[in-house]
Coordinates of C-alpha atoms and ligand atoms in Angstrom, one line a residue:
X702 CA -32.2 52.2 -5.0
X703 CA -33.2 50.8 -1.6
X704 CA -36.0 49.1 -3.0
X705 CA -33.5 47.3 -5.7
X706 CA -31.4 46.2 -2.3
X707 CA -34.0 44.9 -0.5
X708 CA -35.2 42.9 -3.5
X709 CA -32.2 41.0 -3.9
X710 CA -31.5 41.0 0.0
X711 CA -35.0 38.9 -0.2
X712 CA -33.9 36.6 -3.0
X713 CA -30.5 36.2 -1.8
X714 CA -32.3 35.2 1.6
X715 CA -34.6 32.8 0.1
X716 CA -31.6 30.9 -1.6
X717 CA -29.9 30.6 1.4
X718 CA -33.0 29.4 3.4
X719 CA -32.8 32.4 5.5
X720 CA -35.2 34.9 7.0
X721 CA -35.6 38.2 4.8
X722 CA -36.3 40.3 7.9
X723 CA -33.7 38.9 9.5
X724 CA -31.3 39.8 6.5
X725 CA -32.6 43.6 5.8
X726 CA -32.2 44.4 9.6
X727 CA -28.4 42.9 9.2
X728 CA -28.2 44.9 6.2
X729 CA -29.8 48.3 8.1
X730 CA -27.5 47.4 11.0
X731 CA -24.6 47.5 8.9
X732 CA -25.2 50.9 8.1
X733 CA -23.1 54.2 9.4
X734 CA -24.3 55.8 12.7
X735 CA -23.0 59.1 13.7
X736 CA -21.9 58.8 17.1
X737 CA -21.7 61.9 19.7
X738 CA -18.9 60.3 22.4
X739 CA -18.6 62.4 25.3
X740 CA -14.9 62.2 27.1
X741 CA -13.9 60.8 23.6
X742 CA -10.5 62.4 24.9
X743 CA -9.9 60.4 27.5
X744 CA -7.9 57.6 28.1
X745 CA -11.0 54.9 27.7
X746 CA -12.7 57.8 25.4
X747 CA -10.5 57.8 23.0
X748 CA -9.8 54.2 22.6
X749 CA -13.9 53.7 22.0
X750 CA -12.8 56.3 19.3
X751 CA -10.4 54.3 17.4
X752 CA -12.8 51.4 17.9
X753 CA -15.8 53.3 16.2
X754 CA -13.8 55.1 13.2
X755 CA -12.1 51.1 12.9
X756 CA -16.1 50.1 12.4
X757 CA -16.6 52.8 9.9
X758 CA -18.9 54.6 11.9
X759 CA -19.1 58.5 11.9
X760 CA -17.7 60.1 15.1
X761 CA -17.8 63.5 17.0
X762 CA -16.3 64.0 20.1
X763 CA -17.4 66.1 23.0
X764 CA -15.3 66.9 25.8
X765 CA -13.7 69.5 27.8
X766 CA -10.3 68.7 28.2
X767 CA -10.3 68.5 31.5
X768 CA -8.5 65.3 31.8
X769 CA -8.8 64.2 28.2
X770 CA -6.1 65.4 25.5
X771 CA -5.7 67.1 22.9
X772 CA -3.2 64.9 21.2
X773 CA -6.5 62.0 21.7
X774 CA -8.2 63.6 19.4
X775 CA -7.9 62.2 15.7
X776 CA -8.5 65.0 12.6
X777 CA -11.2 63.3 10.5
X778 CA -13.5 63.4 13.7
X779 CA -15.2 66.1 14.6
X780 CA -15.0 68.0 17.6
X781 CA -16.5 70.1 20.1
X782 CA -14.9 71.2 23.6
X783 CA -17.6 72.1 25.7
X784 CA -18.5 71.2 29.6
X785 CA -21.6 68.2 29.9
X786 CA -23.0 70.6 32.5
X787 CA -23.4 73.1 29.4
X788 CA -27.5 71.9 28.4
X789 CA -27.5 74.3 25.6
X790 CA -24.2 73.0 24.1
X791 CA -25.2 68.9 25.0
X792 CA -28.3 69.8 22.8
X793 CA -26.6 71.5 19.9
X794 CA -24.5 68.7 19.8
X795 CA -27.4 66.3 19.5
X796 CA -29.5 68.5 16.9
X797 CA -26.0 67.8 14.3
X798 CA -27.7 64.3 13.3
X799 CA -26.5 62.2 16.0
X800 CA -27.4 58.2 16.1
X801 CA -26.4 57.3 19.5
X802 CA -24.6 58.7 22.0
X803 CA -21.6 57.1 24.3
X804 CA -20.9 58.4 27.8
X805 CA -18.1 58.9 29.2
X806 CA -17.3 61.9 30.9
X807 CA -16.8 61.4 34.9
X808 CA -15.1 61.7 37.4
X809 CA -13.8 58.9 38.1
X810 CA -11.1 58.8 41.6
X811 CA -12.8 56.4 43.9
X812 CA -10.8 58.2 47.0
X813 CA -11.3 61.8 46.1
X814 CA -15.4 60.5 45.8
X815 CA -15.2 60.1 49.6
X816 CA -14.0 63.8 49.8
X817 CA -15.4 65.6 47.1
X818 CA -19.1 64.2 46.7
X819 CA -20.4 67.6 45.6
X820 CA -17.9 67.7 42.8
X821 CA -18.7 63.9 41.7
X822 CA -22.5 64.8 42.3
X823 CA -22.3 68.1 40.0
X824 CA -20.5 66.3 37.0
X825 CA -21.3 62.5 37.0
X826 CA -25.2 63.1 38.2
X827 CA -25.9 66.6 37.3
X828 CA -23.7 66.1 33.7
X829 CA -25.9 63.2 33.2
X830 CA -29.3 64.3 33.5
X831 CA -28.3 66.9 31.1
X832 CA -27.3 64.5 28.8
X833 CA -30.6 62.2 29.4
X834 CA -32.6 65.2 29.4
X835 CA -30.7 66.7 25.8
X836 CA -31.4 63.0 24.1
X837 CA -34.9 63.1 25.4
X838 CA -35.8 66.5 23.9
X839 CA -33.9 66.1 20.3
X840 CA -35.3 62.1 20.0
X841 CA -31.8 60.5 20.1
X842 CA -32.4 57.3 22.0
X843 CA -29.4 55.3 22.3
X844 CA -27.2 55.4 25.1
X845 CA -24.0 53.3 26.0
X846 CA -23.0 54.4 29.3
X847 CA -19.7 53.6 30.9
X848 CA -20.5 52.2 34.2
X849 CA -18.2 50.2 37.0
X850 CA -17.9 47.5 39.0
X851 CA -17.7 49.8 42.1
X852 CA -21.2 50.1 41.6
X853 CA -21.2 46.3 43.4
X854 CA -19.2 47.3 46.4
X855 CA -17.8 44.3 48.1
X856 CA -18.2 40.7 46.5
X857 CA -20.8 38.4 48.3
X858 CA -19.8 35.5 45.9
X859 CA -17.3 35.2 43.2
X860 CA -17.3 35.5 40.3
X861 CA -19.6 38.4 39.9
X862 CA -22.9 38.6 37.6
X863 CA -24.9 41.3 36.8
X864 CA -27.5 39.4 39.5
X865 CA -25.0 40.3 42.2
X866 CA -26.7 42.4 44.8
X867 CA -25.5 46.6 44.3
X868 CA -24.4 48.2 47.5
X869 CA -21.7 50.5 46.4
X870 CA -19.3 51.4 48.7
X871 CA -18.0 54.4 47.5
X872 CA -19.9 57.6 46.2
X873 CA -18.1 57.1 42.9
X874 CA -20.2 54.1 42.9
X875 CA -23.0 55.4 44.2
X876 CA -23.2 58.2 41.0
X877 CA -22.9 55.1 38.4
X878 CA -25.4 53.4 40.3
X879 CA -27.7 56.5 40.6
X880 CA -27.4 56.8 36.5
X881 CA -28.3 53.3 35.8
X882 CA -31.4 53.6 37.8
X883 CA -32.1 57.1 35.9
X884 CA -31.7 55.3 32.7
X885 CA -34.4 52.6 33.6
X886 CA -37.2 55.4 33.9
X887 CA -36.5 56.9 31.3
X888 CA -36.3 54.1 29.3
X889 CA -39.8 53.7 31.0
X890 CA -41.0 57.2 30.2
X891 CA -38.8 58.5 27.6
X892 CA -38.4 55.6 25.0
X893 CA -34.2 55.3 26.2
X894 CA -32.5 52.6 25.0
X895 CA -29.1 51.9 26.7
X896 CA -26.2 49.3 27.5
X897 CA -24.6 50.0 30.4
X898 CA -21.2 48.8 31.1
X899 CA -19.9 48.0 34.1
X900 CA -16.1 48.0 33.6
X901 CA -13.6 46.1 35.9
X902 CA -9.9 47.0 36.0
X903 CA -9.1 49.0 33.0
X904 CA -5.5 49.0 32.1
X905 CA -3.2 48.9 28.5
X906 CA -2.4 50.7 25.6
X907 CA -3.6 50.9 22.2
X908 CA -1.0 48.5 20.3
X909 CA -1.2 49.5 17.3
X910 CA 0.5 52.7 19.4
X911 CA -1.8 55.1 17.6
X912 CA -3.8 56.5 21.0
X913 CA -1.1 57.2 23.1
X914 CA -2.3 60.1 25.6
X915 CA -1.0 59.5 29.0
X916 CA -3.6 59.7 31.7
X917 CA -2.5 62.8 33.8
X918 CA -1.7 62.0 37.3
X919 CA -3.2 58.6 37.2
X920 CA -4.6 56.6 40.5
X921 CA -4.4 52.7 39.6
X922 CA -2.0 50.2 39.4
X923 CA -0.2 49.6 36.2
X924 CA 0.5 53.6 35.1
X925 CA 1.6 53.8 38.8
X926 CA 4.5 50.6 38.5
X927 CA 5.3 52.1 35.0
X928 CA 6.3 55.8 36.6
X929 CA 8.4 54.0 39.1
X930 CA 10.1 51.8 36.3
X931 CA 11.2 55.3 34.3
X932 CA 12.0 57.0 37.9
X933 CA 8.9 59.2 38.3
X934 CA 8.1 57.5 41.7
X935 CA 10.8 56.6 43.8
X936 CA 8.4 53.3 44.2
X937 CA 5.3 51.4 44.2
X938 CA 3.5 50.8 47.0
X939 CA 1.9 47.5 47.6
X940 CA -1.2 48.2 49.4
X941 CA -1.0 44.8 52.0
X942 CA 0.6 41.5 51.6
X943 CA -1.6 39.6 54.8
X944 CA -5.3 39.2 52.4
X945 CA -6.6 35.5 52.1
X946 CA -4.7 35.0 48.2
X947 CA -2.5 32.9 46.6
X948 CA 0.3 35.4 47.6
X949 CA -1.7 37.6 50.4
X950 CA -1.7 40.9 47.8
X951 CA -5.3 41.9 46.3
X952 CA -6.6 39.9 43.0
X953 CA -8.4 42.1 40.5
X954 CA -10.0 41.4 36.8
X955 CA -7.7 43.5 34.6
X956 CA -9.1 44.2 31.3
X957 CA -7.7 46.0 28.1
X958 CA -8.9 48.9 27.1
X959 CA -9.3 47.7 23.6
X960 CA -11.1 45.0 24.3
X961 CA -13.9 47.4 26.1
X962 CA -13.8 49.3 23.4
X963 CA -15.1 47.0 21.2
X964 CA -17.8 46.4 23.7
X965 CA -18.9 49.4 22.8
X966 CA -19.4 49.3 19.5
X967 CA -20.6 45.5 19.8
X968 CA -23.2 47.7 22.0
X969 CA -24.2 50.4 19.6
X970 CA -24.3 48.0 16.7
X971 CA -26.4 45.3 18.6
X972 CA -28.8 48.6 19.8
X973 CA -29.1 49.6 16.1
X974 CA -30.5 46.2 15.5
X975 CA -33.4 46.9 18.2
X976 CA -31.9 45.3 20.8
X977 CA -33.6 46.2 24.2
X978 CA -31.8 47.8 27.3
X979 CA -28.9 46.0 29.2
X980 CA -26.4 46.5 32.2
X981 CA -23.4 43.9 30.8
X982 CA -20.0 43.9 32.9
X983 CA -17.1 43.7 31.0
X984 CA -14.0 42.0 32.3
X985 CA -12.7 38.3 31.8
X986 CA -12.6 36.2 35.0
X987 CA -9.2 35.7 35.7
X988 CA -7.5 37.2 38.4
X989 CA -3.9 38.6 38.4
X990 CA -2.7 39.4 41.7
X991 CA -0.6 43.1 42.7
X992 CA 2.6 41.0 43.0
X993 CA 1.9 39.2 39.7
X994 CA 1.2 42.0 38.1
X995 CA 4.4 43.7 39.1
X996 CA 6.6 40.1 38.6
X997 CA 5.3 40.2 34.8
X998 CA 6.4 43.6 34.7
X999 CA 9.6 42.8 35.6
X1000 CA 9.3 39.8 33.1
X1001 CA 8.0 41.5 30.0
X1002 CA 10.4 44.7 30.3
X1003 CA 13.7 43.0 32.0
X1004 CA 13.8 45.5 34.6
X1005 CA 13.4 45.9 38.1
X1006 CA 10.4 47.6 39.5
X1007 CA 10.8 49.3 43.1
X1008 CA 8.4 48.4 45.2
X1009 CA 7.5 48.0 49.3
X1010 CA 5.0 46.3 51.4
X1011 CA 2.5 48.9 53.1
X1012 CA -0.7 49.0 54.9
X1013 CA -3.7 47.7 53.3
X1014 CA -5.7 50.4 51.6
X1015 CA -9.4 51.0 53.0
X1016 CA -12.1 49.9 50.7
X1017 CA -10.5 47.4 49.1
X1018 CA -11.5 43.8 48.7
X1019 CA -9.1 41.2 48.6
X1020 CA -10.5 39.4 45.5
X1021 CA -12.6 40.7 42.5
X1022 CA -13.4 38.8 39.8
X1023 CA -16.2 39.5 37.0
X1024 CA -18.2 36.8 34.8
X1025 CA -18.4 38.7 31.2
X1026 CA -20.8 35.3 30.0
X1027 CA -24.0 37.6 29.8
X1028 CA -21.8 40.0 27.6
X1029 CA -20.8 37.3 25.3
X1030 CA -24.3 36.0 25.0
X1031 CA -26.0 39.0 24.2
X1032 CA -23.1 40.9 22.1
X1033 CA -21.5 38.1 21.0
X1034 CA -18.3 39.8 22.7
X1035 CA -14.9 38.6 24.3
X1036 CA -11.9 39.7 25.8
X1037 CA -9.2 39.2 23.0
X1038 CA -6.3 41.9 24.5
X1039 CA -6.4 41.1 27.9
X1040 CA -3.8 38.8 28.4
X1041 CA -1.0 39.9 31.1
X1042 CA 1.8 39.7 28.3
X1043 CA -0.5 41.9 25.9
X1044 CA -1.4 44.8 29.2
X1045 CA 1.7 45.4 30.3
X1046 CA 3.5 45.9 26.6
X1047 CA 1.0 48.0 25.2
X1048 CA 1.3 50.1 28.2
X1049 CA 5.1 50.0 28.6
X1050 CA 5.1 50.9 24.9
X1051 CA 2.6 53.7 25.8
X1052 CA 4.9 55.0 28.9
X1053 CA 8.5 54.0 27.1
X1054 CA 7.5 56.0 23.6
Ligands
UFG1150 N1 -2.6 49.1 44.4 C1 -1.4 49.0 45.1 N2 -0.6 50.1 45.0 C2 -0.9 51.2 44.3 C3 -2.2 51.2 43.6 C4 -3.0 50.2 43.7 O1 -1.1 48.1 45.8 O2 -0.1 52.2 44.3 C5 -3.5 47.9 44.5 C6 -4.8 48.2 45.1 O3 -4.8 48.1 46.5 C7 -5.7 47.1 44.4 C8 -5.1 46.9 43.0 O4 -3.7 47.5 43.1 O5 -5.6 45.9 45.1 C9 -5.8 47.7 41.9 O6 -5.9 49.0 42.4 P1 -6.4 50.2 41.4 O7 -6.4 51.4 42.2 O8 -5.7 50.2 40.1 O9 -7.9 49.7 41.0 P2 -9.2 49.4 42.0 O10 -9.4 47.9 41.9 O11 -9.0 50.0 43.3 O12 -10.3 50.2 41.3 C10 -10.6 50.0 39.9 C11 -11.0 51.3 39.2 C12 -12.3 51.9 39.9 C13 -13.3 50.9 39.9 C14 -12.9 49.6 40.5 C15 -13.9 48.5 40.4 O13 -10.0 52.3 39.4 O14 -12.7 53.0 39.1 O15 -11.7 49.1 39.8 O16 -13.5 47.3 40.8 F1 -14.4 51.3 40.5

């Protein structure tokens, strides 16, 4: 049977002037992967999810409900709860005829880093070895890793490319770095393929309002404006209004959670074609300020978001802005969600359910 499909693959090919090879790997590529996608619970997790069942693919999850949830999980995938520090469980999970894997279970509060290394040592690095170590010894090979921008620290020039020097300034950071340079030798040594992407400011909502898990006690912007809007904060605080921006509050590169989860199926599918190993950032280059955000807030919902001018938050640069071209060249992949309209009604429609 695949012999009759790559016969008229060939002759289809040669009528339309094209490479055969070329046309049998699009046709392999095509195929169904079973995907293992640890923190598939989670907030980004489970949106990669939706993206991968969308593709077709097959899909496990692995996570231990720590911070991911139950009600992320869809029926028709499988599931195992079990800890990333578990090797023996990692392994099983890999023996059940896994394609590729996607990471990501971590840690992932850039404050409590700074107090609680040992904890973001013992799951990002420790987890993660296991997981290397697991692919290494059952021969699964591909790896898409969820990385960060932290792993940049603060911006030398704007905006920033993968070429931008790495000098995290937070041991978050630090542990995504630390896994990056882990997956280089053992890409060296072990025959590890993986993409490794270096989200910027993830925020929104599935629209189609099918993942809606609420993050639990979530640290960033958006989910902290929406609690004040419903009365779950008395108000949001504007970490300083004095930087050098358009309105003196920090700029960041918001991106929709659906649109980096397609990245990573662009990833896994562009890997399955033999693509070779790549650190890609994923954001889209335009900056929305903390006022703006909060002012299209206002905007898109019609009410009134309480907020105050504090003291500047350490660690935080006044601008940061990512250049997604190298993604788009080799994945062939763009931001479609991310406008300001689209992130802040998916996630009011998330929040408001
Ligand atoms: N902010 C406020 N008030 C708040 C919360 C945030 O003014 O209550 C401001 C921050 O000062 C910052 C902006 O909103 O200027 C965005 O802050 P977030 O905490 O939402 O996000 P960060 O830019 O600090 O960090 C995010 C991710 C990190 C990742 C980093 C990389 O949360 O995991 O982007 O750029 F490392």
């Amino acid at each position: 049977m695949k012999a009759e499909i790559c016969v008229i693959i060939i002759f289809s090919s040669w009528q339309k002037n094209q490479k055969p090879l070329i046309c049998i790997l699009n046709y392999l590529w095509r195929k169904k992967m079973h995907i293992l996608v640890i923190g598939g619970a989670g907030y980004i997790g489970s949106h990669v999810v939706k993206a991968l069942v969308g593709a077709k693919h097959k899909v496990t999850v692995f996570d231990n409900l720590s911070t991911g949830l139950e009600m992320n999980l869809f029926p028709e995938n499988g599931f195992i709860k079990a800890d990333i520090l578990d090797y023996g469980a990692v392994k099983k999970a890999l023996q059940n005829k896994v394609d590729a894997v996607v990471h990501l279970a971590a840690k992932k509060a850039v404050g409590e880093s700074m107090e609680k290394p040992e904890k973001y040592a013992l799951n990002n690095i420790c987890g993660t070895l296991n997981i290397l170590n697991a692919m290494a010894e059952t021969g699964v090979n591909k790896l898409v890793f969820s990385s960060s921008a932290a792993v940049y620290g603060n911006p030398e020039y704007l905006p920033i490319d993968e070429k931008h020097p790495v000098n995290p300034v937070s041991f978050y950071g630090f542990t995504k770095l630390d896994i990056e340079n882990y997956m280089r030798w053992y890409g060296q040594l072990k025959g590890l393929r993986f993409v490794s992407l270096r989200y910027f400011n993830a925020v929104g909502y599935d629209e189609e309002g099918i993942v809606r898990g609420l993050e639990k006690n979530p640290q960033n912007l958006l989910p902290i404006v929406m609690e004040a809007l419903l009365g779950k904060r008395s108000k949001v605080q504007i970490f300083g209004n004095d930087y050098d921006t358009r309105d003196g509050t920090c700029i960041r590169d918001y991106i929709h959670v659906s649109d980096l989860a397609s990245a990573h199926v662009s990833a896994l599918e562009y890997m399955a074609k033999g693509g070779e190993s790549q650190i890609l950032n994923l954001g889209t280059e335009t900056g929305i300020s903390v006022l703006e955000m909060i002012k299209a807030t206002e905007a898109a919902t019609g009410c009134k978001v309480p907020y105050e001018f504090a003291g500047r938050r350490a660690g935080d640069p006044a601008v940061i802005l990512a250049t997604p071209a190298k993604a788009h060249e080799i994945l062939g992949w763009k931001a479609v969600h991310s406008s300001v309209d689209n992130i802040i009604k998916s996630t009011w429609k998330a929040y408001n359910a």
